[in-house]
Tab-separated table of C-alpha atoms in Angstrom:
chain	number	residue	atom	x	y	z
A	36	GLY	CA	4.084	-0.174	-10.068
A	37	GLY	CA	0.626	-1.584	-9.628
A	38	VAL	CA	-2.761	-0.249	-10.677
A	39	CYS	CA	-6.302	-1.111	-9.591
A	40	PHE	CA	-9.779	0.363	-9.435
A	41	GLY	CA	-12.142	0.315	-6.471
A	42	ASP	CA	-15.882	-0.290	-6.585
A	43	GLY	CA	-16.428	3.379	-5.723
A	44	GLY	CA	-14.481	4.606	-8.761
A	45	GLU	CA	-11.153	4.996	-6.955
A	46	LEU	CA	-7.931	4.698	-8.942
A	47	VAL	CA	-5.084	3.237	-6.868
A	48	LEU	CA	-1.429	3.302	-7.970
A	49	SER	CA	1.728	2.056	-6.293
A	50	ASN	CA	4.924	3.998	-6.952
A	51	PRO	CA	7.990	1.816	-6.271
A	52	VAL	CA	10.402	4.691	-6.973
A	53	LYS	CA	8.879	7.164	-4.494
A	54	HIS	CA	7.816	4.373	-2.077
A	55	ARG	CA	4.192	5.391	-1.769
A	56	VAL	CA	0.616	4.627	-2.771
A	57	LEU	CA	-1.582	7.132	-4.591
A	58	VAL	CA	-5.386	7.151	-4.486
A	59	ARG	CA	-7.578	9.234	-6.781
A	60	LYS	CA	-11.206	9.628	-5.787
A	61	ASN	CA	-13.673	12.270	-6.955
A	62	GLY	CA	-10.904	14.073	-8.844
A	63	GLU	CA	-8.636	14.420	-5.796
A	64	TRP	CA	-5.296	12.675	-5.244
A	65	LYS	CA	-4.049	11.435	-1.882
A	66	ALA	CA	-0.517	10.088	-1.316
A	67	PHE	CA	0.232	7.598	1.465
A	68	GLY	CA	3.495	6.230	2.803
A	69	SER	CA	7.183	7.006	2.592
A	70	PHE	CA	10.457	5.081	2.415
A	71	GLY	CA	11.077	2.807	5.396
A	72	SER	CA	10.275	-0.446	7.127
A	73	ARG	CA	7.839	0.647	9.856
A	74	LYS	CA	4.073	0.217	9.585
A	75	GLY	CA	2.753	2.497	6.855
A	76	GLU	CA	6.185	2.823	5.237
A	77	PHE	CA	7.181	1.051	2.024
A	78	LYS	CA	10.225	-0.165	0.126
A	79	SER	CA	9.300	-0.539	-3.547
A	80	PRO	CA	5.557	-1.220	-3.346
A	81	CYS	CA	4.842	-3.038	-6.617
A	82	GLY	CA	1.272	-4.262	-6.451
A	83	VAL	CA	-2.052	-2.988	-5.131
A	84	ALA	CA	-5.605	-4.259	-4.820
A	85	MET	CA	-8.712	-2.752	-3.264
A	86	THR	CA	-11.187	-4.899	-1.376
A	87	ALA	CA	-14.962	-4.538	-1.455
A	88	ARG	CA	-14.671	-2.951	2.020
A	89	GLY	CA	-12.560	-0.169	0.485
A	90	VAL	CA	-9.213	-1.037	2.033
A	91	ILE	CA	-6.013	-1.241	-0.011
A	92	VAL	CA	-3.739	-4.277	-0.004
A	93	VAL	CA	-0.140	-3.352	-0.895
A	94	ALA	CA	2.654	-5.724	-1.949
A	95	ASP	CA	5.512	-4.081	-0.025
A	96	THR	CA	8.152	-5.851	-2.093
A	97	GLU	CA	11.522	-5.010	-0.545
A	98	ASN	CA	10.107	-5.288	2.991
A	99	HIS	CA	8.912	-8.830	2.087
A	100	ARG	CA	5.402	-8.262	3.387
A	101	VAL	CA	1.863	-7.218	2.555
A	102	GLN	CA	0.330	-4.177	4.203
A	103	VAL	CA	-3.374	-3.405	4.434
A	104	ILE	CA	-4.063	0.335	4.561
A	105	SER	CA	-7.116	2.568	4.803
A	106	ALA	CA	-8.074	4.234	1.522
A	107	ASP	CA	-9.412	7.198	3.501
A	108	ASP	CA	-6.332	8.218	5.478
A	109	GLY	CA	-3.546	5.736	4.631
A	110	ARG	CA	-3.468	4.346	8.170
A	111	CYS	CA	-1.871	0.895	8.320
A	112	LEU	CA	-4.497	-1.597	9.470
A	113	GLU	CA	-2.575	-4.887	9.147
A	114	VAL	CA	0.880	-6.232	8.247
A	115	HIS	CA	1.442	-9.792	7.021
A	116	GLY	CA	4.698	-11.607	6.308
A	117	SER	CA	8.397	-10.976	6.796
A	118	ARG	CA	11.710	-11.933	5.245
A	119	GLY	CA	12.588	-15.602	5.691
A	120	THR	CA	12.088	-19.126	4.395
A	121	ARG	CA	9.417	-20.428	6.763
A	122	PRO	CA	5.682	-20.397	5.957
A	123	GLY	CA	4.297	-16.858	6.251
A	124	GLN	CA	7.700	-15.288	5.659
């Protein structure tokens, strides 16, 4: 899985086996996502990054897309990409 740190001291992990993203902030863990292909669901998330705005960018590998989620509540804010051979897929 992927690992990153946020500017606010957050630790963000992606778990490709359990299909979720974990965020640790102020000693507390939050888990976001589950297995699936709908918004907010993941299939083998393998990479994560946190922006300066505090949102998490997730490489949702087996769904062939990138999801942008809220670090506060895990709500899916944006989805980019899809399976295919054309630009943006």
